[in-house]
CSV table of C-alpha atoms in Angstrom, one decimal:
chain,number,residue,atom,x,y,z
A,1,MET,CA,142.8,-59.2,-137.2
A,2,GLN,CA,141.7,-58.7,-141.2
A,3,LYS,CA,138.3,-56.4,-141.0
A,4,SER,CA,136.8,-58.9,-143.3
A,5,GLU,CA,136.7,-61.6,-140.3
A,6,LEU,CA,135.5,-59.0,-138.3
A,7,ALA,CA,132.3,-58.6,-141.0
A,8,ARG,CA,131.7,-62.2,-141.1
A,9,ARG,CA,131.6,-62.5,-137.6
A,10,ALA,CA,129.3,-59.8,-137.0
A,11,ALA,CA,127.1,-60.7,-140.2
A,12,ALA,CA,126.9,-64.3,-138.5
A,13,LEU,CA,125.9,-62.5,-135.4
A,14,GLN,CA,123.1,-60.6,-136.8
A,15,GLU,CA,121.8,-63.5,-138.6
A,16,LYS,CA,120.5,-65.4,-135.2
A,17,MET,CA,119.8,-61.7,-133.5
A,18,GLY,CA,116.9,-61.9,-136.6
A,19,GLN,CA,116.3,-65.4,-135.8
A,20,LEU,CA,115.6,-64.1,-131.8
A,21,GLY,CA,114.3,-60.8,-132.6
A,22,LEU,CA,117.3,-58.9,-131.2
A,23,ASP,CA,117.5,-55.4,-132.4
A,24,GLY,CA,121.5,-55.4,-131.4
A,25,VAL,CA,123.7,-57.2,-128.6
A,26,LEU,CA,126.2,-55.1,-126.7
A,27,ALA,CA,129.2,-57.5,-125.4
A,28,ALA,CA,130.9,-56.9,-122.3
A,29,GLN,CA,132.8,-59.8,-121.9
A,30,ASN,CA,136.7,-59.2,-123.0
A,31,MET,CA,136.6,-62.3,-124.9
A,32,SER,CA,133.7,-61.2,-126.7
A,33,MET,CA,134.6,-58.0,-127.2
A,34,TYR,CA,138.0,-58.7,-128.8
A,35,TYR,CA,136.4,-61.6,-131.2
A,36,LEU,CA,134.2,-58.6,-132.5
A,37,SER,CA,135.9,-55.9,-132.6
A,38,GLY,CA,139.8,-57.3,-132.8
A,39,THR,CA,140.9,-55.1,-130.0
A,40,MET,CA,140.6,-54.8,-125.9
A,41,GLN,CA,140.7,-51.6,-125.8
A,42,CYS,CA,137.0,-51.3,-126.3
A,43,GLN,CA,134.5,-51.1,-122.6
A,44,TYR,CA,131.8,-52.2,-124.8
A,45,VAL,CA,131.0,-53.3,-128.6
A,46,TYR,CA,127.6,-52.5,-130.1
A,47,VAL,CA,126.4,-54.6,-132.9
A,48,PRO,CA,123.0,-53.4,-134.3
A,49,ALA,CA,120.2,-56.0,-135.8
A,50,ALA,CA,121.6,-54.3,-138.8
A,51,GLY,CA,124.4,-52.1,-140.4
A,52,GLU,CA,128.2,-51.6,-138.8
A,53,SER,CA,129.0,-52.4,-135.7
A,54,PHE,CA,131.1,-49.9,-133.3
A,55,GLY,CA,133.3,-50.1,-129.8
A,56,LEU,CA,132.1,-47.7,-127.0
A,57,VAL,CA,136.0,-46.5,-125.9
A,58,ARG,CA,136.2,-44.4,-122.2
A,59,LYS,CA,140.3,-44.9,-121.9
A,60,ASN,CA,142.8,-44.9,-124.2
A,61,LEU,CA,141.2,-44.1,-127.6
A,62,ALA,CA,144.2,-43.6,-129.4
A,63,ARG,CA,145.1,-47.4,-129.4
A,64,ALA,CA,141.4,-48.5,-130.0
A,65,GLU,CA,141.3,-47.2,-133.2
A,66,ALA,CA,144.7,-48.5,-133.8
A,67,GLU,CA,143.8,-51.8,-133.3
A,68,ALA,CA,140.2,-52.0,-134.3
A,69,GLY,CA,138.8,-53.7,-137.2
A,70,ILE,CA,135.6,-51.6,-136.7
A,71,PRO,CA,135.0,-47.7,-135.2
A,72,VAL,CA,134.9,-46.7,-132.0
A,73,VAL,CA,133.0,-44.2,-130.1
A,74,PRO,CA,134.8,-41.9,-127.3
A,75,ILE,CA,132.5,-41.6,-124.4
A,76,ASN,CA,133.4,-40.6,-120.9
A,77,GLY,CA,131.4,-43.0,-118.8
A,78,PHE,CA,129.2,-45.7,-118.1
A,79,SER,CA,125.9,-43.4,-118.6
A,80,ASP,CA,127.3,-41.7,-122.0
A,81,MET,CA,126.4,-45.7,-123.7
A,82,GLY,CA,122.9,-44.9,-123.9
A,83,ALA,CA,122.9,-41.8,-125.7
A,84,ALA,CA,126.1,-43.3,-128.3
A,85,ILE,CA,124.0,-46.2,-128.7
A,86,ALA,CA,120.7,-44.2,-129.5
A,87,ALA,CA,122.0,-41.9,-131.7
A,88,ARG,CA,122.0,-45.0,-134.1
A,89,GLY,CA,118.7,-45.7,-133.1
A,90,THR,CA,117.3,-47.1,-129.5
A,91,PRO,CA,116.9,-51.0,-129.3
A,92,ARG,CA,113.9,-52.1,-127.9
A,93,ARG,CA,114.8,-55.6,-127.6
A,94,LEU,CA,118.8,-55.5,-126.2
A,95,GLY,CA,121.1,-58.3,-126.0
A,96,VAL,CA,123.5,-58.9,-123.2
A,97,GLU,CA,125.9,-62.1,-122.3
A,98,MET,CA,123.5,-62.9,-119.1
A,99,ASP,CA,126.2,-66.2,-118.6
A,100,VAL,CA,128.4,-64.0,-117.6
A,101,LEU,CA,127.5,-60.7,-116.7
A,102,PRO,CA,127.6,-59.4,-113.8
A,103,ALA,CA,124.3,-58.4,-112.2
A,104,GLU,CA,125.7,-55.4,-110.8
A,105,ILE,CA,126.3,-54.4,-114.3
A,106,PHE,CA,123.2,-56.0,-115.8
A,107,PHE,CA,120.8,-53.7,-113.6
A,108,ARG,CA,123.3,-50.5,-114.6
A,109,LEU,CA,122.3,-51.1,-117.7
A,110,GLN,CA,118.5,-51.3,-117.4
A,111,LYS,CA,119.1,-47.8,-115.9
A,112,VAL,CA,121.3,-46.8,-119.3
A,113,PHE,CA,118.8,-48.2,-121.5
A,114,PRO,CA,114.9,-48.0,-119.5
A,115,GLN,CA,113.0,-48.3,-122.4
A,116,SER,CA,114.7,-51.5,-123.7
A,117,GLU,CA,113.8,-55.3,-122.9
A,118,LEU,CA,117.5,-56.7,-122.2
A,119,LEU,CA,117.4,-60.4,-122.9
A,120,ASN,CA,120.1,-63.2,-123.1
A,121,ALA,CA,122.5,-63.2,-125.9
A,122,ALA,CA,125.4,-65.8,-125.1
A,123,PRO,CA,124.2,-68.8,-126.5
A,124,ALA,CA,124.0,-66.5,-130.1
A,125,ILE,CA,127.2,-65.7,-129.5
A,126,ARG,CA,128.6,-69.0,-128.2
A,127,GLU,CA,127.0,-70.3,-131.2
A,128,VAL,CA,128.6,-68.2,-133.7
A,129,ARG,CA,131.7,-68.7,-132.1
A,130,GLN,CA,131.5,-72.4,-132.3
A,131,VAL,CA,131.8,-72.5,-136.1
A,132,LYS,CA,134.9,-71.5,-137.5
A,133,SER,CA,136.9,-70.0,-139.7
A,134,ALA,CA,139.8,-70.5,-142.4
A,135,TYR,CA,141.4,-67.5,-140.0
A,136,GLU,CA,140.5,-69.1,-137.1
A,137,LEU,CA,141.4,-72.4,-138.0
A,138,GLU,CA,145.0,-71.3,-138.9
A,139,GLN,CA,145.3,-69.9,-135.2
A,140,PHE,CA,145.1,-72.9,-133.7
A,141,ARG,CA,147.5,-74.5,-136.2
A,142,LEU,CA,149.6,-72.0,-135.1
A,143,ALA,CA,149.1,-72.7,-131.0
A,144,ALA,CA,149.7,-75.9,-131.7
A,145,GLN,CA,152.7,-75.5,-133.4
A,146,GLN,CA,153.9,-73.6,-130.2
A,147,VAL,CA,153.1,-76.3,-127.6
A,148,ASP,CA,154.5,-78.8,-130.0
A,149,THR,CA,158.2,-76.6,-130.1
A,150,LEU,CA,158.3,-76.1,-126.5
A,151,TYR,CA,157.2,-80.2,-126.0
A,152,ARG,CA,160.5,-81.2,-128.3
A,153,GLN,CA,162.8,-78.5,-126.3
A,154,ILE,CA,161.7,-80.0,-122.7
A,155,PRO,CA,164.1,-83.1,-122.9
A,156,GLN,CA,167.2,-80.3,-123.1
A,157,LEU,CA,165.6,-78.2,-120.5
A,158,LEU,CA,164.7,-80.9,-117.8
A,159,GLU,CA,168.0,-82.0,-115.5
A,160,ILE,CA,168.0,-83.9,-112.0
A,161,GLY,CA,168.0,-81.5,-109.0
A,162,LYS,CA,166.5,-78.7,-111.3
A,163,GLU,CA,164.0,-76.8,-109.1
A,164,GLU,CA,160.8,-76.9,-110.6
A,165,VAL,CA,160.0,-73.4,-110.6
A,166,VAL,CA,163.5,-72.8,-112.9
A,167,PHE,CA,162.1,-75.4,-115.4
A,168,ALA,CA,158.6,-74.1,-115.3
A,169,ALA,CA,160.2,-70.7,-116.3
A,170,GLU,CA,162.5,-71.9,-118.9
A,171,CYS,CA,159.3,-73.7,-120.3
A,172,GLU,CA,157.1,-70.6,-120.5
A,173,ALA,CA,160.2,-68.5,-121.6
A,174,VAL,CA,160.1,-71.1,-124.7
A,175,LEU,CA,156.4,-70.1,-125.1
A,176,ARG,CA,156.6,-66.3,-125.0
A,177,SER,CA,159.6,-66.5,-127.6
A,178,LEU,CA,157.5,-67.6,-129.5
A,179,GLY,CA,154.6,-65.8,-129.6
A,180,HIS,CA,152.4,-66.7,-126.7
A,181,GLN,CA,150.7,-64.0,-124.7
A,182,GLY,CA,151.2,-65.6,-121.3
A,183,ILE,CA,147.7,-66.6,-120.3
A,184,SER,CA,144.7,-68.5,-120.9
A,185,ARG,CA,141.1,-67.1,-121.3
A,186,MET,CA,138.1,-69.0,-120.5
A,187,ARG,CA,134.3,-67.9,-120.8
A,188,ARG,CA,133.9,-66.2,-117.4
A,189,PHE,CA,133.2,-62.4,-116.4
A,190,ASN,CA,136.9,-61.2,-118.0
A,191,SER,CA,138.4,-64.0,-116.3
A,192,GLU,CA,141.8,-66.0,-117.2
A,193,MET,CA,144.2,-68.6,-116.6
A,194,TYR,CA,147.8,-68.2,-116.0
A,195,TYR,CA,149.4,-69.9,-119.0
A,196,GLY,CA,151.9,-72.0,-116.3
A,197,HIS,CA,149.5,-74.4,-115.6
């Protein structure tokens, strides 16, 4: 993903943060992190009210550095997150995704950021994601072409007596060969749906 696209997304979120009086947003949901960093290798992505976003990485730093379009900072565990962010200024008002964040992680964040008020940044993230860029619209077109290609091949794949599981596997193989990742994601904490549905 282009760095300019990630910078546009961060700037749009920072504008919303300014309206809400947030000093930073900590993204924890997989698709939010991918949206803001270009990778799912980060454990968290931090977007300050001003300045450059960065990813916090506990595992596979080399892959995160190769994939991310933003800087990444290594951490050894959850408790290191506070120091990594504080090194760039402790947020007094920290936004988190309260619509998807598990309560256990929320309470752990309160301990890691005792001087920060944790506020709901989920509406801001969702509003930013609603406005699609030319890059995102092109991704929609490419995805639609994949599905169109599959549906054009169904008459050749469908035969009387063919087991449904065989037909499903053939359809899925067509999509995978066209670049489909094999899962469909949704806005629940790190939830995804099998694409065969």
